[in-house]
Amino acid sequence: MAAEKEGRRQDRMFRSSDGLGEQEHPRVLALELPEPGGPPARVVLELVQPSAADLPSHPDGSPPGRLAAGVSGAGTTPHLEALQRIADANAGNRASPGPGYDASMQYAVDALEAAGYDVSTPAYPLPKRVRRRSGESHCRNVLAQTRTGDPRRVVVVGAHLDSVRKGPGINDNGSGVSALLEIATRLGGSPPVRNAVRFAFWGSEEDDLEGSLHYVKTLSRSDRDDILVYINVDMIASSNAGYFVLGGEGKSRKKFGPPGSAQVACVLVEQLAATGVVARTVPLDRESDYAAFIDAGVPSAGVMTGDRGTKTGKQAQRWGGQAGERFDPQYHTPRDRLDKLDHTALDRFTRALAGAVAHFAMSTGSRRPG
């Protein structure tokens, strides 16, 4: 992740012509990053949405923008504790394939079914090099979709459920999994949304993205075109946290994403700004589960707090933490445990993701297939 240029304000302008939101007016978001010691960043936003009176609401009358009201980092704690217990009981990891992964998968299924979702666990083949047990040829993803919303217009938000074999993976990626479980539980399986919401928990991310790659590859063309956006959540509680939105930056499709990806990044930046933090956009690097969605032409972006990269002085000034140290000193080690998480970052990202999911769940536009 490149260090930011010192001593000058950076203005980033995102424009969308993808049709993911309302079509009546243009939509623009500008993020003006402050100089060191200056005032907070200013987010200029024109996201035209229908009025609350035009949209369905909760029984308590709250508008759709508050569909996930009550979501917080604190709500992730029971899920994080459960994943830590699962790893501790299974040789210190939740790697797929393996008993720790199987238990993590069952935990997610139980939580999602209890919240009222339609849940499935589609299988994908395992390459011979990653098979660990005799007769083991497949592993499973977990998918949970709302029973409401147009199933031909789907918002997909995903996080990988597996850890590496060297550790429990509570930040990587129990943090992302727990945030999605918190959001899904608060949202409920039958929310008043226009578009269906699908929560995806991927297996084998740590083994070349096998779970998500097979899932997207085997979708029909119609099913791929039904996906409005994909949001990836991978590591959102690093102990020396940064605030990164992947996507919306770069000149090539490989780094920038398909048309509409800047729109997704734009909304994530805006939602993080609402929590009081200035996010930095960085190019997509194909190191997580958004890769398959990008290749399929789905507008995609992601969030993370950083892994093996080193925090710069300017980043430490902006976000706190220690300059010259890794964002996650516990990355891919046995120390990636519950007691190493940055709970402030986890809370901000969880709330921002809830806002982004609610935003796209109520979008009236549609992406152009192709």
mmCIF file of C-alpha atoms in Angstrom:
data_model
loop_
_atom_site.group_PDB
_atom_site.id
_atom_site.type_symbol
_atom_site.label_atom_id
_atom_site.label_comp_id
_atom_site.label_asym_id
_atom_site.label_seq_id
_atom_site.Cartn_x
_atom_site.Cartn_y
_atom_site.Cartn_z
ATOM 1 C CA MET A 1 0.000 0.000 0.000
ATOM 2 C CA ALA A 2 1.628 3.153 -1.162
ATOM 3 C CA ALA A 3 2.302 5.942 1.326
ATOM 4 C CA GLU A 4 0.294 9.109 0.795
ATOM 5 C CA LYS A 5 2.031 12.169 -0.582
ATOM 6 C CA GLU A 6 2.913 14.576 2.206
ATOM 7 C CA GLY A 7 1.986 18.208 2.608
ATOM 8 C CA ARG A 8 -0.936 18.655 0.241
ATOM 9 C CA ARG A 9 -4.638 18.035 0.122
ATOM 10 C CA GLN A 10 -5.760 15.199 -2.078
ATOM 11 C CA ASP A 11 -9.148 15.372 -3.693
ATOM 12 C CA ARG A 12 -10.635 12.192 -5.055
ATOM 13 C CA MET A 13 -13.743 12.372 -7.172
ATOM 14 C CA PHE A 14 -15.864 9.335 -7.859
ATOM 15 C CA ARG A 15 -18.515 9.458 -10.520
ATOM 16 C CA SER A 16 -21.033 6.770 -11.301
ATOM 17 C CA SER A 17 -22.718 6.063 -14.600
ATOM 18 C CA ASP A 18 -23.460 2.470 -13.735
ATOM 19 C CA GLY A 19 -27.069 2.856 -12.660
ATOM 20 C CA LEU A 20 -26.655 1.283 -9.242
ATOM 21 C CA GLY A 21 -28.694 3.970 -7.534
ATOM 22 C CA GLU A 22 -31.394 6.439 -8.440
ATOM 23 C CA GLN A 23 -31.324 7.591 -12.042
ATOM 24 C CA GLU A 24 -33.081 10.939 -11.840
ATOM 25 C CA HIS A 25 -29.961 12.984 -11.044
ATOM 26 C CA PRO A 26 -26.178 12.611 -11.279
ATOM 27 C CA ARG A 27 -24.394 11.299 -8.241
ATOM 28 C CA VAL A 28 -21.022 12.553 -7.114
ATOM 29 C CA LEU A 29 -18.911 12.018 -4.041
ATOM 30 C CA ALA A 30 -15.761 13.991 -3.331
ATOM 31 C CA LEU A 31 -13.478 13.173 -0.436
ATOM 32 C CA GLU A 32 -11.158 16.008 0.508
ATOM 33 C CA LEU A 33 -8.346 14.666 2.650
ATOM 34 C CA PRO A 34 -6.925 17.094 5.214
ATOM 35 C CA GLU A 35 -3.378 18.272 5.588
ATOM 36 C CA PRO A 36 -1.581 17.111 8.746
ATOM 37 C CA GLY A 37 -3.062 18.917 11.723
ATOM 38 C CA GLY A 38 -5.857 20.358 9.643
ATOM 39 C CA PRO A 39 -9.600 20.066 10.064
ATOM 40 C CA PRO A 40 -11.383 16.751 9.551
ATOM 41 C CA ALA A 41 -11.948 15.498 6.035
ATOM 42 C CA ARG A 42 -14.933 16.894 4.207
ATOM 43 C CA VAL A 43 -17.184 14.523 2.346
ATOM 44 C CA VAL A 44 -19.299 16.119 -0.365
ATOM 45 C CA LEU A 45 -22.108 13.817 -1.343
ATOM 46 C CA GLU A 46 -24.979 13.855 -3.750
ATOM 47 C CA LEU A 47 -26.580 10.453 -3.469
ATOM 48 C CA VAL A 48 -30.128 10.966 -4.653
ATOM 49 C CA GLN A 49 -32.504 8.607 -2.894
ATOM 50 C CA PRO A 50 -36.276 8.463 -2.707
ATOM 51 C CA SER A 51 -37.805 9.991 0.387
ATOM 52 C CA ALA A 52 -38.494 7.819 3.377
ATOM 53 C CA ALA A 53 -42.202 8.261 2.753
ATOM 54 C CA ASP A 54 -41.836 6.423 -0.562
ATOM 55 C CA LEU A 55 -40.107 3.399 0.952
ATOM 56 C CA PRO A 56 -41.194 0.548 3.207
ATOM 57 C CA SER A 57 -40.261 0.906 6.838
ATOM 58 C CA HIS A 58 -39.876 -1.066 10.034
ATOM 59 C CA PRO A 59 -42.947 -1.459 12.217
ATOM 60 C CA ASP A 60 -41.515 1.300 14.393
ATOM 61 C CA GLY A 61 -41.571 3.673 11.414
ATOM 62 C CA SER A 62 -37.827 3.988 10.945
ATOM 63 C CA PRO A 63 -36.666 4.720 7.358
ATOM 64 C CA PRO A 64 -34.832 2.140 5.227
ATOM 65 C CA GLY A 65 -31.516 3.828 5.924
ATOM 66 C CA ARG A 66 -31.915 2.511 9.449
ATOM 67 C CA LEU A 67 -32.710 -1.064 8.485
ATOM 68 C CA ALA A 68 -29.630 -2.196 10.375
ATOM 69 C CA ALA A 69 -30.084 0.174 13.324
ATOM 70 C CA GLY A 70 -28.410 -1.086 16.459
ATOM 71 C CA VAL A 71 -25.512 -2.726 14.637
ATOM 72 C CA SER A 72 -22.259 -2.257 16.540
ATOM 73 C CA GLY A 73 -18.869 -3.750 17.097
ATOM 74 C CA ALA A 74 -20.028 -4.888 20.531
ATOM 75 C CA GLY A 75 -22.565 -7.121 18.795
ATOM 76 C CA THR A 76 -19.749 -9.068 17.158
ATOM 77 C CA THR A 77 -18.289 -10.186 20.484
ATOM 78 C CA PRO A 78 -20.342 -13.373 20.996
ATOM 79 C CA HIS A 79 -19.434 -14.515 17.474
ATOM 80 C CA LEU A 80 -15.750 -13.748 17.957
ATOM 81 C CA GLU A 81 -15.715 -15.617 21.254
ATOM 82 C CA ALA A 82 -17.388 -18.608 19.621
ATOM 83 C CA LEU A 83 -14.834 -18.674 16.797
ATOM 84 C CA GLN A 84 -11.986 -18.469 19.315
ATOM 85 C CA ARG A 85 -13.438 -21.401 21.259
ATOM 86 C CA ILE A 86 -13.804 -23.393 18.050
ATOM 87 C CA ALA A 87 -10.156 -22.796 17.105
ATOM 88 C CA ASP A 88 -8.944 -23.655 20.621
ATOM 89 C CA ALA A 89 -10.844 -26.949 20.456
ATOM 90 C CA ASN A 90 -9.471 -27.861 17.025
ATOM 91 C CA ALA A 91 -5.673 -27.729 17.094
ATOM 92 C CA GLY A 92 -5.645 -23.927 17.262
ATOM 93 C CA ASN A 93 -7.106 -23.198 13.834
ATOM 94 C CA ARG A 94 -10.246 -23.043 11.694
ATOM 95 C CA ALA A 95 -8.586 -23.941 8.390
ATOM 96 C CA SER A 96 -10.552 -25.465 5.537
ATOM 97 C CA PRO A 97 -10.788 -28.319 5.101
ATOM 98 C CA GLY A 98 -10.682 -29.372 8.712
ATOM 99 C CA PRO A 99 -12.763 -29.862 11.854
ATOM 100 C CA GLY A 100 -12.281 -26.249 12.954
ATOM 101 C CA TYR A 101 -13.723 -25.056 9.664
ATOM 102 C CA ASP A 102 -16.606 -27.518 9.848
ATOM 103 C CA ALA A 103 -17.491 -26.253 13.331
ATOM 104 C CA SER A 104 -17.221 -22.623 12.179
ATOM 105 C CA MET A 105 -19.503 -23.397 9.261
ATOM 106 C CA GLN A 106 -22.102 -25.027 11.502
ATOM 107 C CA TYR A 107 -21.961 -22.069 13.892
ATOM 108 C CA ALA A 108 -22.666 -19.634 11.045
ATOM 109 C CA VAL A 109 -25.478 -21.805 9.675
ATOM 110 C CA ASP A 110 -27.157 -22.027 13.082
ATOM 111 C CA ALA A 111 -26.935 -18.261 13.675
ATOM 112 C CA LEU A 112 -28.313 -17.417 10.231
ATOM 113 C CA GLU A 113 -31.160 -19.914 10.377
ATOM 114 C CA ALA A 114 -32.124 -18.595 13.802
ATOM 115 C CA ALA A 115 -32.303 -15.102 12.258
ATOM 116 C CA GLY A 116 -34.757 -16.319 9.627
ATOM 117 C CA TYR A 117 -32.598 -16.676 6.521
ATOM 118 C CA ASP A 118 -32.762 -19.206 3.742
ATOM 119 C CA VAL A 119 -29.380 -20.889 4.213
ATOM 120 C CA SER A 120 -27.500 -23.230 1.891
ATOM 121 C CA THR A 121 -24.038 -24.829 1.999
ATOM 122 C CA PRO A 122 -23.042 -25.487 -1.619
ATOM 123 C CA ALA A 123 -20.031 -27.756 -2.078
ATOM 124 C CA TYR A 124 -16.940 -27.014 -4.132
ATOM 125 C CA PRO A 125 -14.137 -29.415 -5.129
ATOM 126 C CA LEU A 126 -10.852 -29.373 -3.273
ATOM 127 C CA PRO A 127 -7.579 -29.555 -5.203
ATOM 128 C CA LYS A 128 -5.627 -32.654 -4.221
ATOM 129 C CA ARG A 129 -2.859 -30.549 -2.717
ATOM 130 C CA VAL A 130 -5.141 -29.229 0.055
ATOM 131 C CA ARG A 131 -6.975 -32.439 0.979
ATOM 132 C CA ARG A 132 -6.163 -33.315 4.583
ATOM 133 C CA ARG A 133 -8.306 -36.334 5.402
ATOM 134 C CA SER A 134 -8.860 -39.652 3.668
ATOM 135 C CA GLY A 135 -11.709 -39.473 1.193
ATOM 136 C CA GLU A 136 -11.963 -35.703 1.504
ATOM 137 C CA SER A 137 -12.730 -34.223 -1.906
ATOM 138 C CA HIS A 138 -15.053 -31.278 -1.235
ATOM 139 C CA CYS A 139 -15.588 -28.389 1.143
ATOM 140 C CA ARG A 140 -18.522 -25.985 1.530
ATOM 141 C CA ASN A 141 -19.378 -22.294 1.456
ATOM 142 C CA VAL A 142 -22.251 -20.861 3.488
ATOM 143 C CA LEU A 143 -24.850 -18.663 1.761
ATOM 144 C CA ALA A 144 -27.776 -16.934 3.449
ATOM 145 C CA GLN A 145 -30.314 -14.837 1.556
ATOM 146 C CA THR A 146 -33.181 -12.691 2.729
ATOM 147 C CA ARG A 147 -36.662 -13.999 2.013
ATOM 148 C CA THR A 148 -37.683 -10.511 0.957
ATOM 149 C CA GLY A 149 -36.381 -8.261 -1.790
ATOM 150 C CA ASP A 150 -36.216 -8.959 -5.507
ATOM 151 C CA PRO A 151 -34.212 -12.188 -6.012
ATOM 152 C CA ARG A 152 -33.274 -10.926 -9.482
ATOM 153 C CA ARG A 153 -31.529 -7.934 -7.874
ATOM 154 C CA VAL A 154 -29.109 -9.198 -5.255
ATOM 155 C CA VAL A 155 -26.634 -7.390 -3.013
ATOM 156 C CA VAL A 156 -23.866 -9.815 -2.041
ATOM 157 C CA VAL A 157 -21.576 -9.169 0.918
ATOM 158 C CA GLY A 158 -18.957 -11.768 1.743
ATOM 159 C CA ALA A 159 -16.178 -12.737 4.155
ATOM 160 C CA HIS A 160 -13.943 -15.774 4.232
ATOM 161 C CA LEU A 161 -14.747 -18.213 7.017
ATOM 162 C CA ASP A 162 -11.449 -20.103 7.098
ATOM 163 C CA SER A 163 -8.207 -19.344 8.898
ATOM 164 C CA VAL A 164 -4.660 -20.354 8.072
ATOM 165 C CA ARG A 165 -3.398 -23.574 9.691
ATOM 166 C CA LYS A 166 -0.884 -21.627 11.778
ATOM 167 C CA GLY A 167 -3.469 -19.833 13.900
ATOM 168 C CA PRO A 168 -7.085 -19.220 14.898
ATOM 169 C CA GLY A 169 -7.611 -16.327 12.490
ATOM 170 C CA ILE A 170 -9.702 -14.141 14.776
ATOM 171 C CA ASN A 171 -8.835 -10.966 12.893
ATOM 172 C CA ASP A 172 -8.164 -12.855 9.646
ATOM 173 C CA ASN A 173 -11.007 -13.358 9.207
ATOM 174 C CA GLY A 174 -13.140 -13.897 12.272
ATOM 175 C CA SER A 175 -13.572 -10.125 12.374
ATOM 176 C CA GLY A 176 -15.213 -10.029 8.949
ATOM 177 C CA VAL A 177 -17.343 -13.090 9.660
ATOM 178 C CA SER A 178 -18.523 -11.692 12.983
ATOM 179 C CA ALA A 179 -19.394 -8.321 11.453
ATOM 180 C CA LEU A 180 -21.537 -10.020 8.809
ATOM 181 C CA LEU A 181 -23.255 -12.198 11.405
ATOM 182 C CA GLU A 182 -24.012 -9.117 13.507
ATOM 183 C CA ILE A 183 -25.430 -7.259 10.491
ATOM 184 C CA ALA A 184 -27.407 -10.271 9.288
ATOM 185 C CA THR A 185 -28.894 -10.865 12.714
ATOM 186 C CA ARG A 186 -29.940 -7.235 13.135
ATOM 187 C CA LEU A 187 -31.319 -7.059 9.602
ATOM 188 C CA GLY A 188 -33.288 -10.284 9.953
ATOM 189 C CA GLY A 189 -34.271 -12.741 7.282
ATOM 190 C CA SER A 190 -37.342 -10.824 6.057
ATOM 191 C CA PRO A 191 -36.488 -7.105 6.128
ATOM 192 C CA PRO A 192 -38.453 -4.475 4.144
ATOM 193 C CA VAL A 193 -35.941 -4.193 1.290
ATOM 194 C CA ARG A 194 -36.261 -3.701 -2.458
ATOM 195 C CA ASN A 195 -33.344 -5.982 -3.333
ATOM 196 C CA ALA A 196 -32.459 -9.340 -1.860
ATOM 197 C CA VAL A 197 -29.373 -9.427 0.354
ATOM 198 C CA ARG A 198 -27.080 -12.458 0.254
ATOM 199 C CA PHE A 199 -24.467 -13.017 2.958
ATOM 200 C CA ALA A 200 -21.630 -15.272 1.802
ATOM 201 C CA PHE A 201 -19.077 -17.044 3.989
ATOM 202 C CA TRP A 202 -16.308 -18.469 1.817
ATOM 203 C CA GLY A 203 -14.173 -21.514 2.377
ATOM 204 C CA SER A 204 -10.566 -21.959 1.232
ATOM 205 C CA GLU A 205 -9.767 -18.276 0.813
ATOM 206 C CA GLU A 206 -6.391 -19.073 2.320
ATOM 207 C CA ASP A 207 -5.922 -21.739 -0.380
ATOM 208 C CA ASP A 208 -6.072 -19.603 -3.530
ATOM 209 C CA LEU A 209 -9.685 -18.446 -3.103
ATOM 210 C CA GLU A 210 -11.067 -21.839 -4.073
ATOM 211 C CA GLY A 211 -14.494 -21.380 -2.488
ATOM 212 C CA SER A 212 -15.458 -18.058 -4.052
ATOM 213 C CA LEU A 213 -13.831 -18.821 -7.408
ATOM 214 C CA HIS A 214 -15.824 -22.027 -7.841
ATOM 215 C CA TYR A 215 -19.031 -20.358 -6.684
ATOM 216 C CA VAL A 216 -18.848 -17.521 -9.200
ATOM 217 C CA LYS A 217 -17.561 -19.757 -11.993
ATOM 218 C CA THR A 218 -20.542 -22.087 -11.688
ATOM 219 C CA LEU A 219 -23.202 -19.363 -11.609
ATOM 220 C CA SER A 220 -25.336 -19.139 -14.715
ATOM 221 C CA ARG A 221 -25.058 -15.981 -16.777
ATOM 222 C CA SER A 222 -28.484 -14.953 -15.516
ATOM 223 C CA ASP A 223 -27.493 -15.511 -11.880
ATOM 224 C CA ARG A 224 -24.311 -13.460 -12.346
ATOM 225 C CA ASP A 225 -26.269 -10.630 -13.930
ATOM 226 C CA ASP A 226 -28.689 -10.638 -11.005
ATOM 227 C CA ILE A 227 -25.896 -9.526 -8.656
ATOM 228 C CA LEU A 228 -25.973 -5.742 -8.292
ATOM 229 C CA VAL A 229 -22.782 -5.356 -6.229
ATOM 230 C CA TYR A 230 -20.290 -7.372 -4.232
ATOM 231 C CA ILE A 231 -18.720 -6.080 -1.001
ATOM 232 C CA ASN A 232 -15.782 -8.013 0.474
ATOM 233 C CA VAL A 233 -14.929 -7.931 4.181
ATOM 234 C CA ASP A 234 -11.490 -9.260 5.120
ATOM 235 C CA MET A 235 -9.669 -8.255 8.325
ATOM 236 C CA ILE A 236 -11.365 -5.251 9.946
ATOM 237 C CA ALA A 237 -9.839 -5.293 13.441
ATOM 238 C CA SER A 238 -6.049 -5.245 12.979
ATOM 239 C CA SER A 239 -4.310 -4.194 16.192
ATOM 240 C CA ASN A 240 -2.489 -1.286 14.485
ATOM 241 C CA ALA A 241 -5.468 -0.548 12.304
ATOM 242 C CA GLY A 242 -5.625 1.381 9.069
ATOM 243 C CA TYR A 243 -8.845 2.280 7.286
ATOM 244 C CA PHE A 244 -8.737 1.044 3.706
ATOM 245 C CA VAL A 245 -11.374 0.758 1.027
ATOM 246 C CA LEU A 246 -10.229 -1.473 -1.828
ATOM 247 C CA GLY A 247 -11.446 -0.268 -5.200
ATOM 248 C CA GLY A 248 -12.305 3.054 -6.772
ATOM 249 C CA GLU A 249 -8.643 3.767 -7.491
ATOM 250 C CA GLY A 250 -6.459 2.870 -10.456
ATOM 251 C CA LYS A 251 -6.459 3.257 -14.213
ATOM 252 C CA SER A 252 -6.890 -0.364 -15.192
ATOM 253 C CA ARG A 253 -9.950 -2.586 -14.808
ATOM 254 C CA LYS A 254 -7.751 -5.026 -12.913
ATOM 255 C CA LYS A 255 -7.069 -2.465 -10.176
ATOM 256 C CA PHE A 256 -10.173 -0.321 -10.541
ATOM 257 C CA GLY A 257 -12.786 -3.032 -11.005
ATOM 258 C CA PRO A 258 -15.653 -3.298 -13.496
ATOM 259 C CA PRO A 259 -17.915 -0.302 -14.181
ATOM 260 C CA GLY A 260 -19.764 0.574 -11.004
ATOM 261 C CA SER A 261 -16.966 -0.449 -8.642
ATOM 262 C CA ALA A 262 -16.114 3.179 -7.887
ATOM 263 C CA GLN A 263 -19.717 3.622 -6.804
ATOM 264 C CA VAL A 264 -19.394 0.798 -4.286
ATOM 265 C CA ALA A 265 -16.122 2.226 -2.954
ATOM 266 C CA CYS A 266 -17.705 5.661 -2.783
ATOM 267 C CA VAL A 267 -20.516 4.458 -0.539
ATOM 268 C CA LEU A 268 -18.088 2.612 1.746
ATOM 269 C CA VAL A 269 -15.927 5.732 2.102
ATOM 270 C CA GLU A 270 -18.995 7.812 2.908
ATOM 271 C CA GLN A 271 -20.255 5.336 5.475
ATOM 272 C CA LEU A 272 -16.861 5.221 7.186
ATOM 273 C CA ALA A 273 -16.801 9.026 7.222
ATOM 274 C CA ALA A 274 -20.106 8.915 9.092
ATOM 275 C CA THR A 275 -18.333 6.968 11.864
ATOM 276 C CA GLY A 276 -15.734 9.724 12.138
ATOM 277 C CA VAL A 277 -12.812 8.304 10.194
ATOM 278 C CA VAL A 278 -11.164 9.247 6.891
ATOM 279 C CA ALA A 279 -10.647 6.106 4.807
ATOM 280 C CA ARG A 280 -8.012 5.720 2.124
ATOM 281 C CA THR A 281 -8.842 4.058 -1.163
ATOM 282 C CA VAL A 282 -6.293 1.609 -2.544
ATOM 283 C CA PRO A 283 -6.256 -0.494 -5.722
ATOM 284 C CA LEU A 284 -7.740 -3.954 -5.795
ATOM 285 C CA ASP A 285 -4.950 -6.530 -5.490
ATOM 286 C CA ARG A 286 -6.766 -9.834 -6.211
ATOM 287 C CA GLU A 287 -5.721 -11.252 -2.841
ATOM 288 C CA SER A 288 -9.217 -11.896 -1.528
ATOM 289 C CA ASP A 289 -12.615 -13.165 -2.610
ATOM 290 C CA TYR A 290 -13.619 -10.158 -4.709
ATOM 291 C CA ALA A 291 -11.310 -11.430 -7.489
ATOM 292 C CA ALA A 292 -13.885 -13.803 -8.975
ATOM 293 C CA PHE A 293 -16.607 -11.165 -8.909
ATOM 294 C CA ILE A 294 -14.386 -8.659 -10.697
ATOM 295 C CA ASP A 295 -13.628 -11.214 -13.390
ATOM 296 C CA ALA A 296 -17.373 -11.810 -13.774
ATOM 297 C CA GLY A 297 -18.022 -8.097 -14.302
ATOM 298 C CA VAL A 298 -19.743 -7.477 -10.971
ATOM 299 C CA PRO A 299 -19.180 -4.004 -9.431
ATOM 300 C CA SER A 300 -17.020 -4.758 -6.404
ATOM 301 C CA ALA A 301 -15.098 -3.175 -3.551
ATOM 302 C CA GLY A 302 -13.777 -4.245 -0.172
ATOM 303 C CA VAL A 303 -12.652 -3.076 3.234
ATOM 304 C CA MET A 304 -9.753 -3.983 5.499
ATOM 305 C CA THR A 305 -7.578 -2.622 8.302
ATOM 306 C CA GLY A 306 -4.294 -3.878 6.837
ATOM 307 C CA ASP A 307 -2.099 -6.945 7.185
ATOM 308 C CA ARG A 308 1.650 -7.186 6.609
ATOM 309 C CA GLY A 309 2.084 -3.604 5.369
ATOM 310 C CA THR A 310 3.734 -0.948 7.528
ATOM 311 C CA LYS A 311 1.877 2.099 8.838
ATOM 312 C CA THR A 312 3.407 5.395 7.755
ATOM 313 C CA GLY A 313 3.869 8.444 9.945
ATOM 314 C CA LYS A 314 1.058 10.276 8.205
ATOM 315 C CA GLN A 315 -1.263 7.309 8.587
ATOM 316 C CA ALA A 316 -0.457 7.102 12.295
ATOM 317 C CA GLN A 317 -1.215 10.809 12.630
ATOM 318 C CA ARG A 318 -4.542 10.374 10.883
ATOM 319 C CA TRP A 319 -5.676 7.067 12.399
ATOM 320 C CA GLY A 320 -3.615 6.630 15.553
ATOM 321 C CA GLY A 321 -1.443 3.635 16.246
ATOM 322 C CA GLN A 322 2.264 3.079 15.767
ATOM 323 C CA ALA A 323 4.158 4.381 12.736
ATOM 324 C CA GLY A 324 6.787 2.014 11.395
ATOM 325 C CA GLU A 325 4.919 -1.058 12.662
ATOM 326 C CA ARG A 326 2.825 -3.549 10.734
ATOM 327 C CA PHE A 327 -0.911 -3.004 10.618
ATOM 328 C CA ASP A 328 -1.353 -6.529 11.959
ATOM 329 C CA PRO A 329 1.743 -7.883 13.712
ATOM 330 C CA GLN A 330 -0.219 -11.099 14.412
ATOM 331 C CA TYR A 331 -1.016 -11.742 10.747
ATOM 332 C CA HIS A 332 -0.988 -15.492 9.930
ATOM 333 C CA THR A 333 0.429 -16.477 13.323
ATOM 334 C CA PRO A 334 -0.902 -18.259 16.436
ATOM 335 C CA ARG A 335 -1.160 -14.804 18.076
ATOM 336 C CA ASP A 336 -4.148 -13.813 15.898
ATOM 337 C CA ARG A 337 -6.465 -14.127 18.876
ATOM 338 C CA LEU A 338 -9.384 -12.343 20.457
ATOM 339 C CA ASP A 339 -7.238 -10.245 22.783
ATOM 340 C CA LYS A 340 -5.326 -8.654 19.887
ATOM 341 C CA LEU A 341 -8.223 -6.920 18.136
ATOM 342 C CA ASP A 342 -8.758 -3.181 17.705
ATOM 343 C CA HIS A 343 -12.369 -2.917 18.825
ATOM 344 C CA THR A 344 -12.713 0.714 17.777
ATOM 345 C CA ALA A 345 -11.870 -0.176 14.179
ATOM 346 C CA LEU A 346 -14.148 -3.204 14.359
ATOM 347 C CA ASP A 347 -17.052 -1.045 15.521
ATOM 348 C CA ARG A 348 -16.513 1.571 12.811
ATOM 349 C CA PHE A 349 -16.282 -0.934 9.999
ATOM 350 C CA THR A 350 -19.248 -2.948 11.239
ATOM 351 C CA ARG A 351 -21.460 0.136 11.374
ATOM 352 C CA ALA A 352 -20.196 1.387 8.007
ATOM 353 C CA LEU A 353 -20.857 -1.970 6.383
ATOM 354 C CA ALA A 354 -24.370 -2.035 7.803
ATOM 355 C CA GLY A 355 -25.015 1.365 6.260
ATOM 356 C CA ALA A 356 -23.633 0.253 2.892
ATOM 357 C CA VAL A 357 -25.756 -2.901 2.889
ATOM 358 C CA ALA A 358 -28.871 -0.879 3.710
ATOM 359 C CA HIS A 359 -28.010 1.630 0.975
ATOM 360 C CA PHE A 360 -27.681 -0.948 -1.780
ATOM 361 C CA ALA A 361 -30.573 -3.028 -0.470
ATOM 362 C CA MET A 362 -32.848 -0.057 -1.215
ATOM 363 C CA SER A 363 -31.261 0.966 -4.546
ATOM 364 C CA THR A 364 -33.693 1.218 -7.458
ATOM 365 C CA GLY A 365 -31.162 1.116 -10.293
ATOM 366 C CA SER A 366 -29.645 -1.876 -12.041
ATOM 367 C CA ARG A 367 -26.192 -2.540 -13.356
ATOM 368 C CA ARG A 368 -25.617 -3.112 -17.059
ATOM 369 C CA PRO A 369 -24.722 -6.760 -17.688
ATOM 370 C CA GLY A 370 -21.490 -7.547 -19.463
#
